[in-house]
mmCIF file of C-alpha atoms and ligand atoms in Angstrom:
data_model
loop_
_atom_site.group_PDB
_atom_site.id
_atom_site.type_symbol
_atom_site.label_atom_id
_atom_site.label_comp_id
_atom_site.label_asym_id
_atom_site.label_seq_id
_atom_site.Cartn_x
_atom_site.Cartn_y
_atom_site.Cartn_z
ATOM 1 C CA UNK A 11 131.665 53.919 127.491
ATOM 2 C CA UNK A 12 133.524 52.314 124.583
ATOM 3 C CA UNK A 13 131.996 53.270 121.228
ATOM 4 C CA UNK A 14 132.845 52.795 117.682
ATOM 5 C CA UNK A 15 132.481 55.847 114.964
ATOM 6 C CA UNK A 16 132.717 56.599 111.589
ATOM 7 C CA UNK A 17 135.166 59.521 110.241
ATOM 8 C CA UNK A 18 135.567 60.217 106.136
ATOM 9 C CA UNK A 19 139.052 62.610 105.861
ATOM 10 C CA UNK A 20 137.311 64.553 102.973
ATOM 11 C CA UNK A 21 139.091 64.693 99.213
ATOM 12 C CA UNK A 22 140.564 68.292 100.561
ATOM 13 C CA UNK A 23 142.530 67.007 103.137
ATOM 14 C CA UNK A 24 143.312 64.053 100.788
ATOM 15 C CA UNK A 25 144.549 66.213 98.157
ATOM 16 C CA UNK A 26 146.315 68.796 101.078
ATOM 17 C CA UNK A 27 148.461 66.133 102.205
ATOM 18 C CA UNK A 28 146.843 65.923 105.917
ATOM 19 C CA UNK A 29 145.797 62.077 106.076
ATOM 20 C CA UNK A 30 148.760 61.328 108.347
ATOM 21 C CA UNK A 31 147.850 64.348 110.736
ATOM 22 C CA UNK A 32 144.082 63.763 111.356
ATOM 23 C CA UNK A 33 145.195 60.485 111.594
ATOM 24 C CA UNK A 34 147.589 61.227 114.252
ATOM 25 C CA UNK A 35 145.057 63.096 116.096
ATOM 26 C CA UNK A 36 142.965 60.138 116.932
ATOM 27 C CA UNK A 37 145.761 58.255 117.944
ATOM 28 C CA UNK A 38 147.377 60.668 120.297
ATOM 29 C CA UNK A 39 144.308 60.521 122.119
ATOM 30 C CA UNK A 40 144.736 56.536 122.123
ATOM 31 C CA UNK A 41 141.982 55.946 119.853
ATOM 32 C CA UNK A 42 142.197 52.842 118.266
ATOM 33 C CA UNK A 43 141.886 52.552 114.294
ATOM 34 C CA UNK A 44 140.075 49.254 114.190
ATOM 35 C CA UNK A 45 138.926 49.420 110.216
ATOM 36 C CA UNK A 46 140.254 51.627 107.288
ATOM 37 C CA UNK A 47 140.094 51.855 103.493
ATOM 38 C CA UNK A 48 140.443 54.598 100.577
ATOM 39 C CA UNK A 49 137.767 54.758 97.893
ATOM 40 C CA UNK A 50 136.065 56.885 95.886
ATOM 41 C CA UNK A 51 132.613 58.239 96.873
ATOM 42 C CA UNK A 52 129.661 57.964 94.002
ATOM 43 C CA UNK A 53 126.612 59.064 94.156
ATOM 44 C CA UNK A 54 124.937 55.861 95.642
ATOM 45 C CA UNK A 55 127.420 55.820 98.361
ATOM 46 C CA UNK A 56 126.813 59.175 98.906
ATOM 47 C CA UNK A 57 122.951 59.026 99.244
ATOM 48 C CA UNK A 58 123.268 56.238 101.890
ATOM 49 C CA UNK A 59 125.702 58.068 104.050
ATOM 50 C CA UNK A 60 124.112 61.259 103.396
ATOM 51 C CA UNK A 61 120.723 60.193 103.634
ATOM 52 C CA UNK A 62 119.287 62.781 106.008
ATOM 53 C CA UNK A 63 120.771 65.144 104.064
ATOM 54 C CA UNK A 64 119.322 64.565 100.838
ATOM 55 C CA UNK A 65 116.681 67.543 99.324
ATOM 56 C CA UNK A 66 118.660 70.051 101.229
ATOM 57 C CA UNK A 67 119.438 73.197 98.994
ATOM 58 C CA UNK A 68 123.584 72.547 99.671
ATOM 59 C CA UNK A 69 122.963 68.087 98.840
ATOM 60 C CA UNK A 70 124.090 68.396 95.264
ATOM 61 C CA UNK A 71 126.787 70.798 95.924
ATOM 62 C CA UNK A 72 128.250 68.370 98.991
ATOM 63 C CA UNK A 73 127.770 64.922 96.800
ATOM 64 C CA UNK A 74 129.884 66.775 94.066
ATOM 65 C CA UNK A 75 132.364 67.956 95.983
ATOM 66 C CA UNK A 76 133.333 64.321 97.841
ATOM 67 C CA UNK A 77 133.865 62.940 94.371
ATOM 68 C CA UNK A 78 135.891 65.108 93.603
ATOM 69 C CA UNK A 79 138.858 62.684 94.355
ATOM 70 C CA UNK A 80 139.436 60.140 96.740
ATOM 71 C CA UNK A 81 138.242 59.694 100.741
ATOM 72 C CA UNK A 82 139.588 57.824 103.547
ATOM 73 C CA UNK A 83 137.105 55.896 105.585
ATOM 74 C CA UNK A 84 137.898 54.825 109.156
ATOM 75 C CA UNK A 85 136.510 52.877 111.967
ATOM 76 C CA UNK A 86 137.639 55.102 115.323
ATOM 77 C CA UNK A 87 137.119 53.058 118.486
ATOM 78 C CA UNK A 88 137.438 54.384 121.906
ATOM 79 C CA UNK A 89 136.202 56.140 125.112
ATOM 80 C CA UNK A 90 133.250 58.416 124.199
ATOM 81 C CA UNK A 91 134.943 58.613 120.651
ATOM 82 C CA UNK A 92 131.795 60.083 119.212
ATOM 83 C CA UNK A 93 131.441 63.211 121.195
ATOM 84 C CA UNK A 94 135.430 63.310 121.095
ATOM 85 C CA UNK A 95 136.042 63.084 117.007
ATOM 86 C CA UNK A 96 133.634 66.031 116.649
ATOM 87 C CA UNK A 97 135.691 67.842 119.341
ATOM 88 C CA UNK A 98 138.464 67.629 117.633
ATOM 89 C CA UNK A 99 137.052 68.248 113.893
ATOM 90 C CA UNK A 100 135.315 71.325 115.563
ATOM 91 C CA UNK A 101 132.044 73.152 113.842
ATOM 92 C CA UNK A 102 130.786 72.306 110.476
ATOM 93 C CA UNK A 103 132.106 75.999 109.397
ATOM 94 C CA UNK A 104 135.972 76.086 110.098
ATOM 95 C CA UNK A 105 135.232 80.453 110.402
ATOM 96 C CA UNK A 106 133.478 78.879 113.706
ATOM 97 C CA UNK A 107 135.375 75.915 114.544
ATOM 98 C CA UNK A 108 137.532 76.600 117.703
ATOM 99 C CA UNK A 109 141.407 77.297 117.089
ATOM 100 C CA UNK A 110 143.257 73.868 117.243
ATOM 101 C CA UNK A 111 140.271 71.626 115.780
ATOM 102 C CA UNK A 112 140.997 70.017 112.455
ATOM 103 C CA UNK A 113 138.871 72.426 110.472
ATOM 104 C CA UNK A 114 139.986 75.659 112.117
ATOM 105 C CA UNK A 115 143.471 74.441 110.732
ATOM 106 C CA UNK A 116 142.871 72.640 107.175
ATOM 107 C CA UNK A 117 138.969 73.056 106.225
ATOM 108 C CA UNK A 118 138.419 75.753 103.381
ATOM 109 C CA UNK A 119 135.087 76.328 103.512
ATOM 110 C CA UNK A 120 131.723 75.226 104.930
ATOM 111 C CA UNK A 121 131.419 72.557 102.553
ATOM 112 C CA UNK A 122 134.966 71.794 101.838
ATOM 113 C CA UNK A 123 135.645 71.069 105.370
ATOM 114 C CA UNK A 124 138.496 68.078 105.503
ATOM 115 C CA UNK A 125 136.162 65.409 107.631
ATOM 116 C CA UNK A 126 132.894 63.893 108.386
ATOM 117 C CA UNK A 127 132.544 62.082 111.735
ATOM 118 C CA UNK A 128 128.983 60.262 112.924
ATOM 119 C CA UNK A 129 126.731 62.734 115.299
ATOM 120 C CA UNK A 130 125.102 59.530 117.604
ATOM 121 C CA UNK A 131 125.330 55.877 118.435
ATOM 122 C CA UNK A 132 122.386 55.372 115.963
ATOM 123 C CA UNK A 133 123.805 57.057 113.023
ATOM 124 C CA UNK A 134 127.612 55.567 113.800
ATOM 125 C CA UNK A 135 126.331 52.206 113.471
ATOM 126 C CA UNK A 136 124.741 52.989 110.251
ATOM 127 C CA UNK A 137 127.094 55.002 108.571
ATOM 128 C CA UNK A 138 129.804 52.899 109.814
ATOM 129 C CA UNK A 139 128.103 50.130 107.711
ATOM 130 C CA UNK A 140 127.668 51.759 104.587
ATOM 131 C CA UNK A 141 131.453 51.819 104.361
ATOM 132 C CA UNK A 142 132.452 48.440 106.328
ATOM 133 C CA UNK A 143 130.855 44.932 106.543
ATOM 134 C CA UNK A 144 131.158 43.849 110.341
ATOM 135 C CA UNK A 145 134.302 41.246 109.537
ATOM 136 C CA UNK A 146 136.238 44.239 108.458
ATOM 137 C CA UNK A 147 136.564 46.184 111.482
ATOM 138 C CA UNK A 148 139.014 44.275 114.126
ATOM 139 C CA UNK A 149 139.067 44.446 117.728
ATOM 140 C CA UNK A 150 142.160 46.141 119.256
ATOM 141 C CA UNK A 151 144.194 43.608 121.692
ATOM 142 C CA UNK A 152 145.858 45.958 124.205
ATOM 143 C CA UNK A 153 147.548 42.958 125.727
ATOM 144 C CA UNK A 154 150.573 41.673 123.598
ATOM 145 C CA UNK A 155 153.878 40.959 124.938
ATOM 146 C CA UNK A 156 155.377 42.073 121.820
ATOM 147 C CA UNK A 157 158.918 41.272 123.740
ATOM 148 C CA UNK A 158 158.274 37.580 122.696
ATOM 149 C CA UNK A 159 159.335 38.452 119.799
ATOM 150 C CA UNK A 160 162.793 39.193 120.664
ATOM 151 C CA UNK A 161 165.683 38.221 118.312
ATOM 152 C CA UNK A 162 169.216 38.703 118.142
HETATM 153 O O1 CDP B 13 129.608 67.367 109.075
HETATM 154 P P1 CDP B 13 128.712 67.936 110.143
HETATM 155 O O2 CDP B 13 128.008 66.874 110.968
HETATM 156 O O3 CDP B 13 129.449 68.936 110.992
HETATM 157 O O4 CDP B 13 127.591 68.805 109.403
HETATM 158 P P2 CDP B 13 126.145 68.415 108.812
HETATM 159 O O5 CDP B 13 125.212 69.511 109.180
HETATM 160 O O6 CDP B 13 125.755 67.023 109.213
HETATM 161 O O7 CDP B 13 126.355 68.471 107.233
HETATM 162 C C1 CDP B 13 127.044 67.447 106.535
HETATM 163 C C2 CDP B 13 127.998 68.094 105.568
HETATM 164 O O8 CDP B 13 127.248 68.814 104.600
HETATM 165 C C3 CDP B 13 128.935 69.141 106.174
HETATM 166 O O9 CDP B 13 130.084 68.583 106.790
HETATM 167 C C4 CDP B 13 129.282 69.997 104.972
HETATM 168 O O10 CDP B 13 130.308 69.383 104.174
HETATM 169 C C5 CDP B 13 127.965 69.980 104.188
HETATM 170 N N1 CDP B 13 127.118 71.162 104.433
HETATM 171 C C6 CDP B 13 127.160 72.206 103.524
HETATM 172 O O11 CDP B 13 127.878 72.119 102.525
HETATM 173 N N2 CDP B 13 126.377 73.316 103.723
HETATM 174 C C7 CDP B 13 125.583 73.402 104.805
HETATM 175 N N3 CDP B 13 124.835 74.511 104.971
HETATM 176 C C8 CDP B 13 125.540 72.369 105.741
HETATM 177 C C9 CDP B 13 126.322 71.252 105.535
HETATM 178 MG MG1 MG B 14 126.585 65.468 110.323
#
């Protein structure tokens, strides 16, 4: 089933210099990037996109730390992407996340943990709307004859 997702590459991976390698992740799995934009994440944006998470004892500790500098938010379209992306970001806590996953190899901690990526259909199409109004995310076209194009 094709699905749509949203991923966040945390300020830590921002700041590490890893944007082009998570990003490279998706897209050796032929995930299509169908919506993407940097910003900075303040505390309203934060309590819409963490709303079930708001009250818990580590909340204030989590808004603080993603606005701390900038994120990168993404549309990731593909096959099963949801159950996929958190494959491939691994557990929450990179001491748990299997070796290979994005936060076994960058995350520092259990809260500084290089990416968020939605957990269900039913949160992916709300978190992906927090971040993206439905005419910015594109639909991929798999079927260009880029050799059209073809100059001297
Ligand atoms: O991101 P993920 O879905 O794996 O985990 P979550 O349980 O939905 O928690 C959201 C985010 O809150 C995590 O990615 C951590 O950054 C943070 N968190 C934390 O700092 N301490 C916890 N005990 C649980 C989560
Ligand atoms: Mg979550």
């Amino acid at each position: 089933m094709r699905q749509r997702t949203l991923v966040l590459i945390k300020p830590d991976a921002v700041v590490n210099y890893h944007i082009g390698n998570i990003i490279d992740r998706y897209e050796r799995e032929k995930f299509d990037i169908v919506a993407m934009r940097m910003l900075e994440m303040d505390d309203c944006i934060a309590s819409k996109h963490y709303a079930e998470h708001v009250g818990k004892p580590y909340y204030q500790r989590l808004v603080d730390f993603m606005a701390t500098d900038r994120i990168v938010a993404l549309v990731v379209e593909g096959e099963n992407v949801i159950e996929r992306v958190r494959e491939i970001h691994g557990k929450t806590d990179p001491k748990k996340a299997a070796p290979g996953t994005i936060r076994a190899d960058f995350a520092l901690s259990k809260t500084v943990n290089s990416v968020h990526a939605s957990d269900s259909p039913e949160s992916a199409e709300r978190e992906v709307h927090v971040f993206f109004s439905e005419t910015e995310i594109y639909q991929p076209n798999h079927d260009i004859d880029f050799s059209v194009f073809d100059g001297d």
